[in-house]
């Protein structure tokens, strides 16, 4: 495998790989960008083609093309290798025929999920009523194939029996979330989780099946949608349905369309909106949105046009805006959902998306249309709309919406501003020091950083951002020194030693002076 890694590194240019995920700016012999791994306003993220590495002075993210793809796509090394091998046109040497016992448990789980997906697909091809259902929903044969839709038979153990006959152990089926154990001691075999349901395989961003979602075929079955339980390969609150197929389109079109259901998604893609993703039976989470943000900062929310959909879109909009995303909201005909609109008239679906309004404007219209009493409307604007305005990072935008609100409500602009100032921005991550992704938190040592900044400065002498980082770094190193010295003195200090105390106080003053320089 070592050979493959080297070949891929030789063939691919790191700036080109990273540049396809995030916009790079040339800086001497290297490139810089706003870091894709943490929120920031000025670039701290540097890519050095000569050393085939990247480095962020803000959050400490660093590595090569492989770690970059792992971190960006949220995949493990093996998948990153696959993605980059494809890109480089390198055919990976086949791993020796794998001994099942040697495979990691995770690999076996992924394999059995793939097997289950094929089983469901085959079942669909022979089940007329399931096919009929998909047809009435407007899902064409090509979409069925593209999305590997399937059918779980209305039996207790059809998948279970099938997988056991292929040699898989019951333990793995349980761990993959495909079967459920009957009460212990009953002596009965586990039974299938998905029964009499249309199945949608949920995939990770590289297209590997990691779970299923099942839509009940019979009207009376509850719940209507059922998801696999969380497993070692599936975390429901992180997975976006359709991301594997939509991610390149999102990057290219520079916006994503967010819908709530699997069928909404399939029909939206079928209608030609191939940058659509869906949450899977949950609300959109911070993890979902952060993942999308790496592809594009712009999203359109297109949820069901009913009370539940309105509430969900208001929540998602606030969360996304708090993360610094540009949010628009599509307005569907009352009582409809994206699936219906996209099925009936693809052109109309696109038109609705085109006409989507910035979140603040959209919700303002809804509030004003719903509330004819001026006083109550004013209150609703204050409680529901101003908190959204407060989330906008740009003051130009904020003042734009303040004027708009004033114009539409008849409230004086000054009053709107006063109210806006009183809004507490809730629990949102701070705009510039946003949470750094798990796994890349380990900040390298100062001397490593110093080494890196000096190397980059050699590649582009005099770069403003680099000079700033160097300056900050030397300040931080001075602060570290003062801190160390102070703790040494404190250790040695005897009670009542006023000279020593004065020395510590002076060190603290010097340190604080340095700290002030940082801001
Ligand atoms: Zn960073």
Short mmCIF file of C-alpha atoms and ligand atoms in Angstrom, two decimals:
data_model
loop_
_atom_site.label_atom_id
_atom_site.label_comp_id
_atom_site.label_asym_id
_atom_site.label_seq_id
_atom_site.Cartn_x
_atom_site.Cartn_y
_atom_site.Cartn_z
CA UNK A 1 0.00 0.00 0.00
CA UNK A 2 2.95 2.32 0.66
CA UNK A 3 3.65 2.35 -3.05
CA UNK A 4 0.13 3.50 -3.86
CA UNK A 5 0.31 6.37 -1.40
CA UNK A 6 3.54 7.61 -2.92
CA UNK A 7 2.23 7.33 -6.49
CA UNK A 8 -0.93 9.24 -5.59
CA UNK A 9 1.09 11.96 -3.88
CA UNK A 10 3.31 12.28 -6.92
CA UNK A 11 0.40 12.54 -9.32
CA UNK A 12 -1.77 14.95 -7.39
CA UNK A 13 -1.01 18.55 -6.62
CA UNK A 14 -2.04 19.39 -3.07
CA UNK A 15 -3.14 22.90 -4.04
CA UNK A 16 -5.41 21.48 -6.70
CA UNK A 17 -6.94 18.91 -4.35
CA UNK A 18 -7.56 21.40 -1.55
CA UNK A 19 -8.55 24.06 -4.08
CA UNK A 20 -11.43 21.89 -5.21
CA UNK A 21 -12.87 22.02 -1.68
CA UNK A 22 -12.09 25.55 -0.66
CA UNK A 23 -11.01 28.68 -2.47
CA UNK A 24 -7.25 29.18 -2.35
CA UNK A 25 -5.43 32.40 -2.91
CA UNK A 26 -1.91 32.44 -4.29
CA UNK A 27 0.67 33.73 -1.84
CA UNK A 28 4.20 33.53 -3.16
CA UNK A 29 5.07 29.90 -3.72
CA UNK A 30 2.30 28.81 -1.38
CA UNK A 31 -1.43 29.38 -1.09
CA UNK A 32 -3.65 30.64 1.67
CA UNK A 33 -7.33 30.49 2.54
CA UNK A 34 -9.80 30.97 5.30
CA UNK A 35 -9.52 27.73 7.21
CA UNK A 36 -12.08 25.11 6.19
CA UNK A 37 -11.88 23.56 9.66
CA UNK A 38 -12.70 26.54 11.84
CA UNK A 39 -14.56 29.83 11.47
CA UNK A 40 -12.37 32.80 10.80
CA UNK A 41 -12.34 36.12 9.04
CA UNK A 42 -8.71 36.35 8.00
CA UNK A 43 -6.73 33.50 6.46
CA UNK A 44 -4.69 31.32 8.80
CA UNK A 45 -4.69 28.29 6.56
CA UNK A 46 -1.63 27.79 4.35
CA UNK A 47 -0.89 25.21 1.67
CA UNK A 48 2.66 24.53 0.60
CA UNK A 49 2.95 22.68 -2.73
CA UNK A 50 6.70 22.22 -2.38
CA UNK A 51 6.29 20.44 0.93
CA UNK A 52 2.93 18.88 -0.04
CA UNK A 53 1.40 19.96 3.23
CA UNK A 54 -1.12 22.33 4.76
CA UNK A 55 -1.11 24.10 8.07
CA UNK A 56 -3.58 26.26 10.01
CA UNK A 57 -2.27 28.70 12.59
CA UNK A 58 -5.74 29.22 13.96
CA UNK A 59 -6.77 25.70 14.91
CA UNK A 60 -3.66 23.64 14.37
CA UNK A 61 -5.05 21.53 11.53
CA UNK A 62 -2.17 20.14 9.50
CA UNK A 63 -1.25 17.30 7.23
CA UNK A 64 -1.16 16.10 3.63
CA UNK A 65 -3.79 15.37 0.96
CA UNK A 66 -4.85 12.22 2.78
CA UNK A 67 -5.48 13.81 6.15
CA UNK A 68 -7.18 16.70 4.37
CA UNK A 69 -9.68 14.38 2.67
CA UNK A 70 -10.15 12.41 5.89
CA UNK A 71 -10.94 15.59 7.82
CA UNK A 72 -13.05 17.23 5.14
CA UNK A 73 -15.10 14.24 4.09
CA UNK A 74 -15.17 12.75 7.55
CA UNK A 75 -13.81 9.42 6.33
CA UNK A 76 -11.10 7.04 7.46
CA UNK A 77 -7.75 6.67 5.79
CA UNK A 78 -8.84 3.74 3.63
CA UNK A 79 -11.71 5.70 2.10
CA UNK A 80 -9.55 8.77 1.63
CA UNK A 81 -7.10 6.55 -0.20
CA UNK A 82 -9.90 5.33 -2.46
CA UNK A 83 -11.15 8.84 -3.20
CA UNK A 84 -7.70 10.15 -4.06
CA UNK A 85 -6.72 7.04 -6.02
CA UNK A 86 -9.79 7.63 -8.21
CA UNK A 87 -8.81 11.22 -8.68
CA UNK A 88 -5.23 10.35 -9.55
CA UNK A 89 -6.27 7.49 -11.82
CA UNK A 90 -4.29 5.05 -9.71
CA UNK A 91 -5.61 1.54 -9.46
CA UNK A 92 -5.11 0.32 -5.92
CA UNK A 93 -3.35 -2.96 -5.50
CA UNK A 94 -5.93 -5.47 -4.38
CA UNK A 95 -5.65 -6.49 -0.81
CA UNK A 96 -4.94 -10.17 -0.49
CA UNK A 97 -8.19 -12.17 -0.38
CA UNK A 98 -9.32 -11.25 3.05
CA UNK A 99 -9.63 -13.73 5.74
CA UNK A 100 -12.95 -12.97 7.42
CA UNK A 101 -11.49 -13.37 10.88
CA UNK A 102 -8.81 -10.80 10.14
CA UNK A 103 -11.15 -8.14 8.91
CA UNK A 104 -11.95 -5.55 11.44
CA UNK A 105 -15.44 -5.69 12.84
CA UNK A 106 -16.23 -2.40 11.21
CA UNK A 107 -15.35 -3.75 7.78
CA UNK A 108 -17.53 -6.77 8.33
CA UNK A 109 -20.40 -4.52 9.35
CA UNK A 110 -19.99 -2.44 6.19
CA UNK A 111 -19.85 -5.58 4.09
CA UNK A 112 -23.03 -7.02 5.57
CA UNK A 113 -24.82 -3.69 5.06
CA UNK A 114 -23.83 -3.73 1.39
CA UNK A 115 -25.13 -7.30 1.19
CA UNK A 116 -28.41 -6.25 2.80
CA UNK A 117 -28.75 -3.44 0.29
CA UNK A 118 -28.42 -5.87 -2.62
CA UNK A 119 -30.96 -8.15 -0.98
CA UNK A 120 -33.50 -5.33 -0.64
CA UNK A 121 -32.91 -4.23 -4.23
CA UNK A 122 -33.54 -7.72 -5.50
CA UNK A 123 -36.70 -8.00 -3.41
CA UNK A 124 -38.01 -4.76 -4.90
CA UNK A 125 -37.52 -6.04 -8.42
CA UNK A 126 -39.95 -8.89 -7.67
CA UNK A 127 -42.52 -7.06 -5.57
CA UNK A 128 -45.31 -5.48 -7.57
CA UNK A 129 -47.00 -3.55 -4.78
CA UNK A 130 -43.75 -1.92 -3.69
CA UNK A 131 -43.02 -0.95 -7.29
CA UNK A 132 -46.52 0.42 -7.62
CA UNK A 133 -46.06 2.53 -4.52
CA UNK A 134 -42.89 4.11 -5.90
CA UNK A 135 -44.63 4.78 -9.17
CA UNK A 136 -47.53 6.58 -7.50
CA UNK A 137 -45.01 8.75 -5.67
CA UNK A 138 -43.53 9.61 -9.06
CA UNK A 139 -40.19 7.88 -8.58
CA UNK A 140 -38.87 6.64 -11.93
CA UNK A 141 -36.91 3.48 -12.62
CA UNK A 142 -33.70 5.38 -13.10
CA UNK A 143 -34.04 7.00 -9.69
CA UNK A 144 -34.71 3.60 -8.14
CA UNK A 145 -31.41 2.45 -9.56
CA UNK A 146 -29.47 5.62 -8.77
CA UNK A 147 -30.51 5.57 -5.15
CA UNK A 148 -30.44 1.78 -4.75
CA UNK A 149 -33.98 1.78 -3.44
CA UNK A 150 -35.18 -1.56 -2.21
CA UNK A 151 -37.92 -3.41 -0.43
CA UNK A 152 -37.88 -5.29 2.86
CA UNK A 153 -40.41 -8.15 2.65
CA UNK A 154 -43.30 -8.39 5.09
CA UNK A 155 -41.73 -11.29 6.92
CA UNK A 156 -40.03 -11.59 10.29
CA UNK A 157 -36.75 -13.12 9.24
CA UNK A 158 -36.21 -12.97 5.48
CA UNK A 159 -33.05 -10.82 5.61
CA UNK A 160 -31.82 -12.63 8.71
CA UNK A 161 -32.10 -16.04 7.06
CA UNK A 162 -30.55 -14.79 3.84
CA UNK A 163 -27.50 -13.26 5.53
CA UNK A 164 -26.96 -16.28 7.74
CA UNK A 165 -27.01 -18.48 4.64
CA UNK A 166 -24.16 -16.34 3.26
CA UNK A 167 -22.08 -17.16 6.33
CA UNK A 168 -22.51 -13.97 8.37
CA UNK A 169 -22.66 -14.29 12.13
CA UNK A 170 -25.74 -13.20 14.05
CA UNK A 171 -23.54 -10.94 16.17
CA UNK A 172 -22.55 -8.85 13.15
CA UNK A 173 -26.18 -8.50 11.98
CA UNK A 174 -27.06 -7.19 15.42
CA UNK A 175 -24.15 -4.78 15.43
CA UNK A 176 -25.06 -3.55 11.94
CA UNK A 177 -28.53 -2.68 13.23
CA UNK A 178 -30.22 -4.99 10.71
CA UNK A 179 -31.85 -7.35 13.20
CA UNK A 180 -33.19 -7.06 16.72
CA UNK A 181 -32.96 -9.53 19.55
CA UNK A 182 -36.11 -11.04 20.98
CA UNK A 183 -36.33 -10.98 24.77
CA UNK A 184 -33.42 -12.91 26.25
CA UNK A 185 -34.29 -16.41 27.30
CA UNK A 186 -37.15 -16.74 24.83
CA UNK A 187 -34.99 -19.02 22.71
CA UNK A 188 -36.15 -17.24 19.53
CA UNK A 189 -33.82 -15.95 16.81
CA UNK A 190 -33.47 -12.23 16.28
CA UNK A 191 -35.86 -10.67 13.75
CA UNK A 192 -35.49 -8.17 10.91
CA UNK A 193 -35.65 -4.46 11.82
CA UNK A 194 -37.09 -3.54 8.41
CA UNK A 195 -40.27 -5.34 7.38
CA UNK A 196 -42.77 -4.39 4.69
CA UNK A 197 -40.94 -1.17 3.99
CA UNK A 198 -39.38 0.62 1.04
CA UNK A 199 -35.69 0.84 1.93
CA UNK A 200 -33.36 3.77 1.33
CA UNK A 201 -29.72 2.98 1.95
CA UNK A 202 -28.02 5.79 3.85
CA UNK A 203 -24.46 6.26 2.69
CA UNK A 204 -21.42 8.09 3.93
CA UNK A 205 -19.94 10.82 1.79
CA UNK A 206 -17.92 8.34 -0.24
CA UNK A 207 -20.99 6.24 -1.08
CA UNK A 208 -20.58 3.35 1.35
CA UNK A 209 -23.84 2.03 2.81
CA UNK A 210 -23.84 2.67 6.56
CA UNK A 211 -27.53 2.29 7.49
CA UNK A 212 -31.07 2.22 6.15
CA UNK A 213 -34.20 4.23 6.36
CA UNK A 214 -37.47 2.42 5.70
CA UNK A 215 -40.80 3.90 4.56
CA UNK A 216 -43.80 1.85 5.65
CA UNK A 217 -45.73 0.47 2.72
CA UNK A 218 -49.00 -0.10 4.58
CA UNK A 219 -50.83 3.08 5.59
CA UNK A 220 -51.53 1.93 9.13
CA UNK A 221 -47.93 1.00 9.99
CA UNK A 222 -46.23 3.16 12.59
CA UNK A 223 -43.79 4.77 12.46
CA UNK A 224 -44.09 5.88 8.87
CA UNK A 225 -40.31 6.21 8.64
CA UNK A 226 -37.93 3.98 10.52
CA UNK A 227 -34.16 4.44 10.71
CA UNK A 228 -31.42 2.01 11.61
CA UNK A 229 -30.31 2.47 15.20
CA UNK A 230 -26.98 4.25 15.72
CA UNK A 231 -24.09 1.84 15.28
CA UNK A 232 -20.31 2.05 15.13
CA UNK A 233 -20.61 3.13 11.48
CA UNK A 234 -23.79 5.24 11.69
CA UNK A 235 -24.48 8.36 13.72
CA UNK A 236 -27.93 9.58 12.77
CA UNK A 237 -27.34 13.21 13.73
CA UNK A 238 -24.30 13.45 11.44
CA UNK A 239 -25.40 11.74 8.24
CA UNK A 240 -26.88 13.70 5.37
CA UNK A 241 -28.90 11.64 2.94
CA UNK A 242 -27.68 12.11 -0.62
CA UNK A 243 -24.41 13.83 0.28
CA UNK A 244 -22.34 11.27 -1.62
CA UNK A 245 -24.07 12.18 -4.88
CA UNK A 246 -24.68 15.86 -4.17
CA UNK A 247 -21.39 17.04 -2.71
CA UNK A 248 -19.62 17.87 -5.97
CA UNK A 249 -22.70 19.65 -7.28
CA UNK A 250 -23.01 21.66 -4.08
CA UNK A 251 -19.42 22.76 -4.41
CA UNK A 252 -19.80 23.62 -8.06
CA UNK A 253 -23.14 25.44 -7.79
CA UNK A 254 -22.03 26.95 -4.50
CA UNK A 255 -25.29 26.30 -2.68
CA UNK A 256 -27.18 23.36 -1.23
CA UNK A 257 -30.91 22.65 -1.12
CA UNK A 258 -32.03 21.08 2.15
CA UNK A 259 -35.17 18.95 2.31
CA UNK A 260 -36.49 16.80 5.14
CA UNK A 261 -37.42 13.46 3.65
CA UNK A 262 -35.83 10.80 1.49
CA UNK A 263 -38.62 10.92 -1.08
CA UNK A 264 -38.35 14.71 -1.25
CA UNK A 265 -34.69 14.25 -2.01
CA UNK A 266 -35.08 11.58 -4.67
CA UNK A 267 -37.71 13.60 -6.51
CA UNK A 268 -35.75 16.82 -6.25
CA UNK A 269 -32.74 15.13 -7.84
CA UNK A 270 -35.03 13.56 -10.43
CA UNK A 271 -36.29 17.04 -11.26
CA UNK A 272 -32.70 18.08 -11.93
CA UNK A 273 -31.86 19.77 -8.64
CA UNK A 274 -28.85 17.57 -8.01
CA UNK A 275 -27.43 19.65 -5.17
CA UNK A 276 -30.17 18.55 -2.76
CA UNK A 277 -29.48 16.79 0.54
CA UNK A 278 -31.83 15.61 3.29
CA UNK A 279 -31.64 15.03 7.00
CA UNK A 280 -32.72 11.55 7.92
CA UNK A 281 -35.73 11.58 10.15
CA UNK A 282 -34.20 14.18 12.45
CA UNK A 283 -33.98 17.92 12.43
CA UNK A 284 -30.89 19.39 10.82
CA UNK A 285 -28.14 19.40 13.43
CA UNK A 286 -25.06 21.49 13.91
CA UNK A 287 -23.00 18.54 12.67
CA UNK A 288 -25.04 18.44 9.42
CA UNK A 289 -24.67 22.14 8.83
CA UNK A 290 -20.98 22.27 9.59
CA UNK A 291 -20.42 19.53 7.09
CA UNK A 292 -22.36 21.44 4.42
CA UNK A 293 -20.53 24.62 5.25
CA UNK A 294 -17.32 23.04 4.09
CA UNK A 295 -18.86 22.65 0.64
CA UNK A 296 -20.69 25.95 0.40
CA UNK A 297 -21.79 28.70 2.74
CA UNK A 298 -25.14 29.11 1.03
CA UNK A 299 -28.19 26.97 1.70
CA UNK A 300 -31.85 26.97 0.76
CA UNK A 301 -34.27 25.37 3.20
CA UNK A 302 -37.21 23.70 1.47
CA UNK A 303 -39.38 22.03 4.09
CA UNK A 304 -43.02 20.93 4.07
CA UNK A 305 -45.47 23.82 3.93
CA UNK A 306 -47.27 22.92 7.15
CA UNK A 307 -47.00 23.97 10.78
CA UNK A 308 -44.35 21.38 11.59
CA UNK A 309 -42.33 22.33 8.51
CA UNK A 310 -42.50 26.05 9.33
CA UNK A 311 -41.33 25.46 12.89
CA UNK A 312 -38.50 23.22 11.71
CA UNK A 313 -37.32 25.67 9.10
CA UNK A 314 -37.29 28.54 11.58
CA UNK A 315 -35.15 26.48 13.93
CA UNK A 316 -32.80 25.27 11.23
CA UNK A 317 -32.44 28.78 9.82
CA UNK A 318 -31.41 30.16 13.21
CA UNK A 319 -28.92 27.37 13.76
CA UNK A 320 -27.42 27.76 10.28
CA UNK A 321 -27.18 31.53 10.58
CA UNK A 322 -25.48 31.18 13.93
CA UNK A 323 -22.87 29.08 12.15
CA UNK A 324 -22.31 31.83 9.63
CA UNK A 325 -24.23 30.31 6.72
CA UNK A 326 -26.23 32.37 4.26
CA UNK A 327 -29.75 31.03 4.56
CA UNK A 328 -32.64 31.35 2.16
CA UNK A 329 -36.03 29.72 2.59
CA UNK A 330 -38.20 28.39 -0.23
CA UNK A 331 -41.92 29.01 -0.07
CA UNK A 332 -44.01 26.06 -1.17
CA UNK A 333 -47.76 26.16 -1.82
CA UNK A 334 -49.64 25.82 1.48
CA UNK A 335 -50.00 22.19 2.54
CA UNK A 336 -47.60 20.77 -0.07
CA UNK A 337 -44.18 19.20 0.25
CA UNK A 338 -41.11 19.23 -2.01
CA UNK A 339 -41.86 15.71 -3.28
CA UNK A 340 -45.29 16.68 -4.60
CA UNK A 341 -44.14 19.88 -6.22
CA UNK A 342 -41.08 18.28 -7.84
CA UNK A 343 -43.15 15.34 -9.05
CA UNK A 344 -45.93 17.43 -10.58
CA UNK A 345 -43.83 20.08 -12.17
CA UNK A 346 -40.02 20.04 -12.11
CA UNK A 347 -39.92 23.53 -13.65
CA UNK A 348 -42.13 24.89 -10.89
CA UNK A 349 -39.91 23.28 -8.26
CA UNK A 350 -36.88 25.04 -9.69
CA UNK A 351 -38.83 28.29 -9.92
CA UNK A 352 -39.80 28.05 -6.24
CA UNK A 353 -36.19 27.50 -5.29
CA UNK A 354 -35.07 30.41 -7.45
CA UNK A 355 -37.59 32.66 -5.74
CA UNK A 356 -36.56 31.68 -2.23
CA UNK A 357 -35.97 34.66 0.03
CA UNK A 358 -33.34 35.41 2.65
CA UNK A 359 -34.49 33.83 5.91
CA UNK A 360 -35.21 37.13 7.65
CA UNK A 361 -37.38 38.35 4.81
CA UNK A 362 -39.19 35.04 4.47
CA UNK A 363 -40.11 34.78 8.14
CA UNK A 364 -41.00 38.45 8.30
CA UNK A 365 -43.56 37.93 5.54
CA UNK A 366 -44.98 34.88 7.29
CA UNK A 367 -45.32 36.75 10.58
CA UNK A 368 -46.98 39.78 8.99
CA UNK A 369 -49.37 37.72 6.90
CA UNK A 370 -50.34 35.62 9.91
CA UNK A 371 -50.89 38.47 12.33
CA UNK A 372 -53.23 41.30 11.39
CA UNK A 373 -53.19 42.96 14.81
CA UNK A 374 -50.36 45.52 14.57
CA UNK A 375 -49.34 45.31 18.22
CA UNK A 376 -49.15 41.52 18.18
CA UNK A 377 -47.30 41.59 14.88
CA UNK A 378 -44.78 43.99 16.37
CA UNK A 379 -44.27 41.64 19.28
CA UNK A 380 -43.80 38.66 16.98
CA UNK A 381 -41.24 40.60 14.95
CA UNK A 382 -39.39 41.45 18.13
CA UNK A 383 -39.41 37.88 19.42
CA UNK A 384 -38.95 35.89 16.25
CA UNK A 385 -37.40 38.08 13.58
CA UNK A 386 -34.96 40.30 15.45
CA UNK A 387 -33.09 37.32 16.95
CA UNK A 388 -32.43 36.21 13.36
CA UNK A 389 -31.24 39.68 12.35
CA UNK A 390 -28.91 39.67 15.34
CA UNK A 391 -27.25 36.55 13.99
CA UNK A 392 -26.14 38.26 10.78
CA UNK A 393 -22.42 38.85 10.79
CA UNK A 394 -22.39 41.76 8.39
CA UNK A 395 -23.57 45.10 9.69
CA UNK A 396 -24.57 46.12 6.17
CA UNK A 397 -27.01 43.24 6.06
CA UNK A 398 -28.25 43.98 9.54
CA UNK A 399 -29.06 47.54 8.63
CA UNK A 400 -30.68 46.42 5.37
CA UNK A 401 -33.09 44.21 7.29
CA UNK A 402 -33.71 46.80 9.98
CA UNK A 403 -34.91 49.21 7.26
CA UNK A 404 -36.98 46.47 5.69
CA UNK A 405 -38.65 45.63 8.99
CA UNK A 406 -39.32 49.30 9.65
CA UNK A 407 -40.83 49.72 6.20
CA UNK A 408 -43.03 46.66 6.37
CA UNK A 409 -44.25 47.12 9.96
CA UNK A 410 -44.40 50.90 10.17
CA UNK A 411 -42.25 50.80 13.31
CA UNK A 412 -39.62 53.56 13.39
CA UNK A 413 -36.11 52.44 12.43
CA UNK A 414 -34.61 53.80 15.67
CA UNK A 415 -37.02 51.71 17.67
CA UNK A 416 -36.11 48.59 15.69
CA UNK A 417 -32.42 49.28 16.33
CA UNK A 418 -33.07 49.74 20.04
CA UNK A 419 -34.91 46.45 20.22
CA UNK A 420 -32.23 44.74 18.19
CA UNK A 421 -29.57 45.88 20.66
CA UNK A 422 -31.51 44.16 23.43
CA UNK A 423 -31.54 40.81 21.67
CA UNK A 424 -29.27 38.32 23.34
CA UNK A 425 -27.59 36.15 20.77
CA UNK A 426 -28.30 32.72 22.14
CA UNK A 427 -25.99 29.77 22.48
CA UNK A 428 -24.52 30.36 19.05
CA UNK A 429 -20.88 29.56 18.54
CA UNK A 430 -18.92 32.82 18.48
CA UNK A 431 -18.35 33.92 14.89
CA UNK A 432 -14.58 33.89 14.83
CA UNK A 433 -13.51 31.29 17.30
CA UNK A 434 -15.99 28.62 16.27
CA UNK A 435 -15.66 25.14 17.56
CA UNK A 436 -12.85 23.24 16.05
CA UNK A 437 -13.81 19.85 14.71
CA UNK A 438 -13.19 16.83 16.86
CA UNK A 439 -9.98 15.10 16.14
CA UNK A 440 -8.00 18.10 14.99
CA UNK A 441 -8.05 19.87 18.32
CA UNK A 442 -4.56 18.89 19.31
CA UNK A 443 -2.76 22.12 18.93
CA UNK A 444 0.84 21.61 17.92
CA UNK A 445 3.55 22.96 20.15
CA UNK A 446 4.64 26.56 19.74
CA UNK A 447 8.03 25.53 18.46
CA UNK A 448 6.39 23.39 15.76
CA UNK A 449 4.29 26.36 14.79
CA UNK A 450 7.27 28.64 14.78
CA UNK A 451 9.11 26.24 12.56
CA UNK A 452 6.13 26.12 10.18
CA UNK A 453 5.66 29.87 9.98
CA UNK A 454 9.35 30.38 9.25
CA UNK A 455 9.27 27.75 6.50
CA UNK A 456 6.22 29.40 4.92
CA UNK A 457 7.80 32.82 5.18
CA UNK A 458 10.73 31.52 3.21
CA UNK A 459 8.29 30.53 0.45
CA UNK A 460 6.56 33.90 0.43
CA UNK A 461 8.57 36.51 2.23
CA UNK A 462 6.68 39.49 3.58
CA UNK A 463 3.19 37.94 3.36
CA UNK A 464 0.95 40.03 5.60
CA UNK A 465 -0.99 37.16 7.14
CA UNK A 466 2.15 35.18 7.83
CA UNK A 467 3.86 38.17 9.40
CA UNK A 468 0.86 38.61 11.63
CA UNK A 469 0.96 34.97 12.68
CA UNK A 470 4.67 35.21 13.35
CA UNK A 471 4.14 38.29 15.48
CA UNK A 472 1.27 36.64 17.39
CA UNK A 473 3.33 33.56 17.88
CA UNK A 474 6.27 35.41 19.36
CA UNK A 475 3.91 37.22 21.69
CA UNK A 476 2.41 33.89 22.75
CA UNK A 477 5.85 32.48 23.32
CA UNK A 478 6.71 35.45 25.51
CA UNK A 479 3.49 34.93 27.45
CA UNK A 480 4.41 31.29 27.93
CA UNK A 481 7.80 32.32 29.26
CA UNK A 482 6.33 34.78 31.74
CA UNK A 483 3.82 32.15 32.86
CA UNK A 484 6.52 29.59 33.39
CA UNK A 485 8.73 31.97 35.28
CA UNK A 486 5.82 32.99 37.46
CA UNK A 487 4.92 29.48 38.43
CA UNK A 488 8.57 28.75 39.20
CA UNK A 489 8.75 31.78 41.47
CA UNK A 490 5.47 30.92 43.14
CA UNK A 491 6.77 27.47 43.96
CA UNK A 492 9.85 28.85 45.65
CA UNK A 493 8.15 31.72 47.31
CA UNK A 494 8.08 31.87 51.08
CA UNK A 495 5.28 33.57 52.90
CA UNK A 496 5.84 37.27 53.42
CA UNK A 497 8.57 37.48 50.77
CA UNK A 498 7.51 40.84 49.44
CA UNK A 499 10.38 41.17 47.00
CA UNK A 500 9.42 37.96 45.30
CA UNK A 501 5.77 38.97 45.32
CA UNK A 502 6.62 42.22 43.56
CA UNK A 503 8.61 40.26 40.99
CA UNK A 504 5.61 38.00 40.29
CA UNK A 505 3.33 41.01 40.03
CA UNK A 506 5.61 42.66 37.56
CA UNK A 507 5.78 39.50 35.49
CA UNK A 508 1.98 39.33 35.50
CA UNK A 509 1.84 42.93 34.32
CA UNK A 510 4.24 42.20 31.50
CA UNK A 511 2.29 39.14 30.51
CA UNK A 512 -0.97 41.07 30.44
CA UNK A 513 0.66 43.75 28.35
CA UNK A 514 1.55 41.06 25.82
CA UNK A 515 -1.96 39.67 25.97
CA UNK A 516 -3.41 43.06 25.14
CA UNK A 517 -1.28 43.16 22.01
CA UNK A 518 -3.07 40.04 20.82
CA UNK A 519 -6.38 41.83 20.43
ZN1 LIG B 1 -8.12 26.27 11.17
#
